[in-house]
Amino acid sequence: MDDYQRALMQLDELIKHFRSQGEVSCSVAEAEESLLIKLADLKIDLKPEHTQDIANINLFYRRHIRP
């Protein structure tokens, strides 16, 4: 699997993870919704040549899913 395909899979896992959080606080829920929108937009716009974005997705993924 190449880095681009891995990044797409990581984005799917991140979106699933943050959707399952279900925060009660309105401010936290709004922040999570904003993050979900950004992740979904990134997934739509991501291209194999976006190497810096792919590296950043991997770092974000490791920070939140697989430390």
GROMACS .gro file of C-alpha atoms in nm:
model
   67
    1MET     CA    1   0.000   0.000   0.000
    2ASP     CA    2   0.142   0.338  -0.092
    3ASP     CA    3   0.145   0.646   0.131
    4TYR     CA    4  -0.150   0.803  -0.052
    5GLN     CA    5  -0.375   0.498  -0.004
    6ARG     CA    6  -0.268   0.472   0.360
    7ALA     CA    7  -0.354   0.840   0.414
    8LEU     CA    8  -0.703   0.785   0.270
    9MET     CA    9  -0.757   0.491   0.505
   10GLN     CA   10  -0.625   0.693   0.798
   11LEU     CA   11  -0.866   0.976   0.715
   12ASP     CA   12  -1.155   0.726   0.717
   13GLU     CA   13  -1.047   0.597   1.059
   14LEU     CA   14  -1.006   0.949   1.196
   15ILE     CA   15  -1.352   1.050   1.076
   16LYS     CA   16  -1.504   0.736   1.228
   17HIS     CA   17  -1.315   0.797   1.555
   18PHE     CA   18  -1.427   1.157   1.596
   19ARG     CA   19  -1.787   1.077   1.499
   20SER     CA   20  -1.801   0.815   1.774
   21GLN     CA   21  -1.683   1.058   2.043
   22GLY     CA   22  -2.029   1.216   2.090
   23GLU     CA   23  -1.939   1.507   2.312
   24VAL     CA   24  -2.214   1.655   2.531
   25SER     CA   25  -2.068   2.006   2.548
   26CYS     CA   26  -2.189   2.229   2.265
   27SER     CA   27  -1.854   2.402   2.223
   28VAL     CA   28  -1.665   2.072   2.204
   29ALA     CA   29  -1.927   1.925   1.970
   30GLU     CA   30  -1.893   2.229   1.741
   31ALA     CA   31  -1.515   2.195   1.738
   32GLU     CA   32  -1.543   1.825   1.655
   33GLU     CA   33  -1.791   1.898   1.376
   34SER     CA   34  -1.552   2.156   1.233
   35LEU     CA   35  -1.269   1.901   1.247
   36LEU     CA   36  -1.486   1.638   1.075
   37ILE     CA   37  -1.564   1.881   0.794
   38LYS     CA   38  -1.193   1.961   0.750
   39LEU     CA   39  -1.101   1.591   0.743
   40ALA     CA   40  -1.373   1.514   0.488
   41ASP     CA   41  -1.264   1.807   0.269
   42LEU     CA   42  -0.902   1.696   0.291
   43LYS     CA   43  -1.000   1.344   0.185
   44ILE     CA   44  -1.186   1.482  -0.119
   45ASP     CA   45  -0.902   1.713  -0.222
   46LEU     CA   46  -0.605   1.486  -0.142
   47LYS     CA   47  -0.383   1.388  -0.436
   48PRO     CA   48  -0.087   1.147  -0.441
   49GLU     CA   49   0.153   1.437  -0.501
   50HIS     CA   50   0.044   1.615  -0.179
   51THR     CA   51   0.330   1.460   0.015
   52GLN     CA   52   0.330   1.715   0.298
   53ASP     CA   53  -0.043   1.669   0.359
   54ILE     CA   54   0.004   1.292   0.355
   55ALA     CA   55   0.282   1.320   0.613
   56ASN     CA   56   0.066   1.548   0.830
   57ILE     CA   57  -0.225   1.304   0.812
   58ASN     CA   58   0.005   1.028   0.935
   59LEU     CA   59   0.125   1.241   1.228
   60PHE     CA   60  -0.231   1.342   1.321
   61TYR     CA   61  -0.342   0.979   1.294
   62ARG     CA   62  -0.062   0.861   1.522
   63ARG     CA   63  -0.145   1.131   1.775
   64HIS     CA   64  -0.516   1.041   1.795
   65ILE     CA   65  -0.552   0.677   1.692
   66ARG     CA   66  -0.224   0.486   1.719
   67PRO     CA   67   0.021   0.657   1.952
   0.00000   0.00000   0.00000
